[in-house]
Backbone as ProteinMPNN parsed JSONL, in Angstrom:
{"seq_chain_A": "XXXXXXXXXXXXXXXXXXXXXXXXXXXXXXXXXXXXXXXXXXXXXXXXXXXXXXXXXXXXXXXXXXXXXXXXXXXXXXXXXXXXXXXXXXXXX", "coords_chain_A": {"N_chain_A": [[16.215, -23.17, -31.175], [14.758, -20.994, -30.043], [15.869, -21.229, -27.258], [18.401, -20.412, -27.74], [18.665, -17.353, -28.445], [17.119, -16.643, -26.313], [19.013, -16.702, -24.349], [20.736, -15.291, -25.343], [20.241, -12.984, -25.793], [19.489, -12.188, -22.655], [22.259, -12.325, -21.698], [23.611, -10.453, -23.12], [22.562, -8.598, -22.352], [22.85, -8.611, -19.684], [25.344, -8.087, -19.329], [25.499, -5.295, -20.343], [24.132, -3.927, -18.277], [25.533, -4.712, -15.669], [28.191, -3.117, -16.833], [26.813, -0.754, -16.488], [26.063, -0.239, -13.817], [28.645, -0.154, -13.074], [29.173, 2.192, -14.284], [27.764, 3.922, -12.682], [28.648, 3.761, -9.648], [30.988, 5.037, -9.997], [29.953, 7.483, -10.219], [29.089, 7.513, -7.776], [30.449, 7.612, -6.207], [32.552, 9.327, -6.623], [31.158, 11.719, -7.607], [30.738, 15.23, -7.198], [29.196, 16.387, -5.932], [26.557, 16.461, -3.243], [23.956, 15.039, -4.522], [24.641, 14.745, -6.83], [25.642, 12.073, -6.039], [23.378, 10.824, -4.81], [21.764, 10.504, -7.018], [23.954, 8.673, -8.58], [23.42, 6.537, -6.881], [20.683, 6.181, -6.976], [20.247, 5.148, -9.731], [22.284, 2.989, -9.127], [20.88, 0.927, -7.856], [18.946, 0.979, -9.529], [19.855, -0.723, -11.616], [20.826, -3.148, -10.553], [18.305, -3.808, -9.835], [17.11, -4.197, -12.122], [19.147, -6.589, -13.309], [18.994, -8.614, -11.338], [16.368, -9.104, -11.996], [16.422, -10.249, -14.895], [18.309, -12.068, -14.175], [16.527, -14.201, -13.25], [14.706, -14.167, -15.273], [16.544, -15.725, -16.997], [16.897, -18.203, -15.574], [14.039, -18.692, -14.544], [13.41, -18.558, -12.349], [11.461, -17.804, -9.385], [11.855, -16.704, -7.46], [14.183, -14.43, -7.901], [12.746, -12.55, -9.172], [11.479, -11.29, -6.525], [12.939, -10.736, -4.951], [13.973, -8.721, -6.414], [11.508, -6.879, -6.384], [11.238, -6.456, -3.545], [14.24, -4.766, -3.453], [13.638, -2.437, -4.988], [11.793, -1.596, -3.868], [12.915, -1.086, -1.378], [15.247, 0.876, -2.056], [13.512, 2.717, -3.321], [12.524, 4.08, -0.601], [14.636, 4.825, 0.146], [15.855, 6.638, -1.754], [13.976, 8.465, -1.457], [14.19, 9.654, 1.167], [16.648, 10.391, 1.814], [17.058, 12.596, -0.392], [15.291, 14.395, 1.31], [16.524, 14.919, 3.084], [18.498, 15.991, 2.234], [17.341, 18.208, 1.751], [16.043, 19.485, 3.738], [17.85, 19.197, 5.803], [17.22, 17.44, 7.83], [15.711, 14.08, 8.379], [13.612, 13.147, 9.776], [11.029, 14.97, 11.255]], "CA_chain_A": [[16.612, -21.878, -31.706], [14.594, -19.757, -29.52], [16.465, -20.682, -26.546], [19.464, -19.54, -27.769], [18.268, -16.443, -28.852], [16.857, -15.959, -25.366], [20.619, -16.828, -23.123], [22.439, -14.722, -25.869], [19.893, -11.789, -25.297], [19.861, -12.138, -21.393], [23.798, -12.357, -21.916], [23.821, -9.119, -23.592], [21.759, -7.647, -21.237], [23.537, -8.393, -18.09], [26.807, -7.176, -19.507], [25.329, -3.784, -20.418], [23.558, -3.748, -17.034], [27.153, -4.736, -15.31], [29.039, -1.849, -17.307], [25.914, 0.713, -16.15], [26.207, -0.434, -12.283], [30.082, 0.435, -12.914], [29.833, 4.067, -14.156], [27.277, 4.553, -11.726], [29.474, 3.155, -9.07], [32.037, 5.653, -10.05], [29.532, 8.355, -10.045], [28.645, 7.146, -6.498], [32.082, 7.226, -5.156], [33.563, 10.841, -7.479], [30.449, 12.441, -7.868], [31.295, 16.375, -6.747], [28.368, 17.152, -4.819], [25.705, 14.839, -2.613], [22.903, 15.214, -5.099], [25.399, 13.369, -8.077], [26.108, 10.972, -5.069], [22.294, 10.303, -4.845], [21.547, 10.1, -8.301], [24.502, 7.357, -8.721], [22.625, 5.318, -5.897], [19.74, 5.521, -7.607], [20.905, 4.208, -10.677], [22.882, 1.562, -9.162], [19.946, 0.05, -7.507], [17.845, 0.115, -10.221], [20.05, -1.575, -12.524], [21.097, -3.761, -9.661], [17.124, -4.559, -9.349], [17.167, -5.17, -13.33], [20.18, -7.202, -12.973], [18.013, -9.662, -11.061], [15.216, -9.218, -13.124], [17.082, -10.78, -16.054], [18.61, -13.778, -13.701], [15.091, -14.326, -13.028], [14.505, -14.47, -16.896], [17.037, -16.741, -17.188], [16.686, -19.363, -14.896], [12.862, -18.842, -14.444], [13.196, -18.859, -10.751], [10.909, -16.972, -9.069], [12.586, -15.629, -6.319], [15.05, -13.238, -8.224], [11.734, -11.351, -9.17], [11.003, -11.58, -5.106], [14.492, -9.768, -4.355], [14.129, -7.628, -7.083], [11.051, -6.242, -5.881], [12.324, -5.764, -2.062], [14.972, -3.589, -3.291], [12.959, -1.454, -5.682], [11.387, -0.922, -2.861], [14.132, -0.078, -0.31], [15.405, 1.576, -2.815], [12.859, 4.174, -3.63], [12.456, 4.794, 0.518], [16.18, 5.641, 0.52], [15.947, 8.311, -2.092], [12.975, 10.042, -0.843], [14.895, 9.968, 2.414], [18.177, 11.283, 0.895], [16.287, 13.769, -0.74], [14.567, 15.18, 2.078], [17.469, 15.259, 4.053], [19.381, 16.961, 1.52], [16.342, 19.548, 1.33], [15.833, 20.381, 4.842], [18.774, 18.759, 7.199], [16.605, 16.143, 8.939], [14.541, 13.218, 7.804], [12.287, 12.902, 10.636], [10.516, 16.037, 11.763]], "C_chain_A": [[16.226, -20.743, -30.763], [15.385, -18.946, -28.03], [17.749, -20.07, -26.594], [19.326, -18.356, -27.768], [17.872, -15.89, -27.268], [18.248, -15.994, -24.776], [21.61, -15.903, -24.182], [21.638, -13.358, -25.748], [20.131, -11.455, -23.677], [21.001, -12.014, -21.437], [24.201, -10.994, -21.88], [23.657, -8.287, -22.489], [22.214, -7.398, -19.918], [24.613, -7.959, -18.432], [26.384, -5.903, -19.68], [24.817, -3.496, -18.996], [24.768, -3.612, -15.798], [28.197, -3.772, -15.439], [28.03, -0.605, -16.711], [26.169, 0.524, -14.408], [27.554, 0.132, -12.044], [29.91, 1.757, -12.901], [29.088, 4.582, -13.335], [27.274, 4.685, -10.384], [30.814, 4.367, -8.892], [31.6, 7.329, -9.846], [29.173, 8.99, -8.576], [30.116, 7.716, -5.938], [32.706, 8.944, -5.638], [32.596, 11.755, -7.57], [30.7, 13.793, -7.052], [30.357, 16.99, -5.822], [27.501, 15.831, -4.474], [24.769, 14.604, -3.73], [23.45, 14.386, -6.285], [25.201, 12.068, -7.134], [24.922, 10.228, -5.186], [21.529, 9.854, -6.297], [22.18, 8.572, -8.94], [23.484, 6.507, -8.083], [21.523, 4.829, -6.287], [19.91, 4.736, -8.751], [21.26, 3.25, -10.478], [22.247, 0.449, -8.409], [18.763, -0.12, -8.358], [18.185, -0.341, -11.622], [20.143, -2.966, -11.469], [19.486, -4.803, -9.679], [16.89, -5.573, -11.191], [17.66, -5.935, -13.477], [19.357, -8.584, -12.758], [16.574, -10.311, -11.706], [15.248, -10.623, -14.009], [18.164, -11.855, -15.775], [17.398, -14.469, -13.884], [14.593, -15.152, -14.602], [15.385, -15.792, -17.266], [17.316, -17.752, -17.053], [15.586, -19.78, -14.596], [13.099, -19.485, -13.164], [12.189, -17.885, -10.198], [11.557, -15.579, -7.717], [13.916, -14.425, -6.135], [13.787, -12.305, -8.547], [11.306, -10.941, -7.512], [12.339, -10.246, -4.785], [14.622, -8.452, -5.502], [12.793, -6.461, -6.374], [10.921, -5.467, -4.477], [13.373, -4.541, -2.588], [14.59, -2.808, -4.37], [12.018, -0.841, -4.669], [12.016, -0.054, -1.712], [14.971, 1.004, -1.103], [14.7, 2.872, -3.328], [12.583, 5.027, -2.151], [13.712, 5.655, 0.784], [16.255, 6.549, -0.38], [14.893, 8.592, -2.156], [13.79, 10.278, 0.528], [15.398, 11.013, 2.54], [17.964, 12.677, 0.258], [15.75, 14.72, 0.006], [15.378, 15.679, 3.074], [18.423, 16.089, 3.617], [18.047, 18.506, 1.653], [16.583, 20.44, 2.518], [16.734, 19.853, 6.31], [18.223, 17.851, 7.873], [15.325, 15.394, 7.424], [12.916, 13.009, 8.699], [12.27, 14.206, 11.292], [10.008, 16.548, 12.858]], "O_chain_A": [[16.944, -19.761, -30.575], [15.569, -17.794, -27.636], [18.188, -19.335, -25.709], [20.01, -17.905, -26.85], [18.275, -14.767, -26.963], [18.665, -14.836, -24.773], [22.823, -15.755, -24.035], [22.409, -12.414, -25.575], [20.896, -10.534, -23.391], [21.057, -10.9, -20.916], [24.875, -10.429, -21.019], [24.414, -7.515, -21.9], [22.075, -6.4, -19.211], [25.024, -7.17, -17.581], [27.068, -5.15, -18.987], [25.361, -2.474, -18.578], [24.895, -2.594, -15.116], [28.991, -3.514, -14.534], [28.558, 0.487, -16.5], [26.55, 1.565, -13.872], [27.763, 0.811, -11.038], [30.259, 2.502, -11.985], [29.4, 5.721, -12.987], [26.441, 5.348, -9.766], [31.46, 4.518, -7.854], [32.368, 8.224, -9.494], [29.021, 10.155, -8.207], [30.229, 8.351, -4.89], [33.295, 9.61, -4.787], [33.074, 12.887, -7.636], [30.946, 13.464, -5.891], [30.63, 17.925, -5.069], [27.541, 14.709, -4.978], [24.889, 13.395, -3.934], [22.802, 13.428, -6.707], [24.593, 11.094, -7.579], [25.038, 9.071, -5.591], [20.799, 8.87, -6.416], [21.547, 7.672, -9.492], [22.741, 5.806, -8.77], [21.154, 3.658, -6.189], [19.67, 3.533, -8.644], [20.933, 2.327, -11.224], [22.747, -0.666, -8.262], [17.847, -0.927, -8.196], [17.399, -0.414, -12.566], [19.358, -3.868, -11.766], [19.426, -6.028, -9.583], [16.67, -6.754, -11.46], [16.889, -6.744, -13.992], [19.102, -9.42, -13.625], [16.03, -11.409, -11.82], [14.54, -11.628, -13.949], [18.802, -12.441, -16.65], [17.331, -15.352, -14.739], [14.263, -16.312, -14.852], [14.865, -16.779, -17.786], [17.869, -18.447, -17.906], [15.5, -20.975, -14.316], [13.011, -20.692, -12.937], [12.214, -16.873, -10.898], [11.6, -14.39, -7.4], [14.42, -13.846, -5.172], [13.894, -11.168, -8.087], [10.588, -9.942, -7.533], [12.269, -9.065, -4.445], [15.293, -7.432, -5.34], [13.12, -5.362, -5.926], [10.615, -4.289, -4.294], [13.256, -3.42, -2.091], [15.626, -2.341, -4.844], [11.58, 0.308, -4.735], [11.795, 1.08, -1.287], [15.284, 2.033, -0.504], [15.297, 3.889, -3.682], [12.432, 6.249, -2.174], [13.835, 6.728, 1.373], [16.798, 7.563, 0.06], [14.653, 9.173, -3.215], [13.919, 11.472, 0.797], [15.078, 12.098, 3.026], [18.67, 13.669, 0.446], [15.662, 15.861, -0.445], [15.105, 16.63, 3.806], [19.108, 16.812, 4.342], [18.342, 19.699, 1.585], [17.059, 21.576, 2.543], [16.414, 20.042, 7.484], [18.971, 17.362, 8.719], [14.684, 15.741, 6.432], [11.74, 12.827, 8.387], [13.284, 14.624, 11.851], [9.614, 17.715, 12.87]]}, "name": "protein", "num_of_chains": 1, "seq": "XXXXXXXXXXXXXXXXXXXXXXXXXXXXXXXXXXXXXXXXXXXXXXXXXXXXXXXXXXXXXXXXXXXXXXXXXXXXXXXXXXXXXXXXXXXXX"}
């Protein structure tokens, strides 16, 4: 019983995670100024990292938590980057 209960929650979960990577995908791509643009990106890497998370969960592999944490990481260097470059025109000073 319980594993069902777990593969039909994980289930759930990656389809809502799947539909959030989309509109933030669309936010990425239409967004009207850079600062939407960067906001999408963030979003779509840190569902992207949940995403994996919740393979992880479901197969009890370890190495989707491994890749998830790499790009929660590259991921937070690229928007402080993005950010700083939007602030003051250069990243490196």
């Amino acid at each position: 019983m319980s594993a069902i209960i777990l593969f039909t929650a994980v289930s759930v979960a990656q389809l809502m995670l799947v539909a959030a990577m989309a509109i933030a995908s669309i936010r990425m791509f239409i967004g009207p100024r850079a600062q939407d643009r960067i906001i999408g990106l963030d979003t779509f890497y840190v569902n992207a990292m949940l995403l994996l998370v919740t393979f992880g969960v479901g197969t009890g592999r370890v190495v989707y938590f491994e890749a998830a944490l790499v790009i929660g990481m590259l991921g937070f260097v690229a928007t402080v980057a993005l950010a700083k470059f939007l602030m003051r025109g250069e990243v490196i000073e």
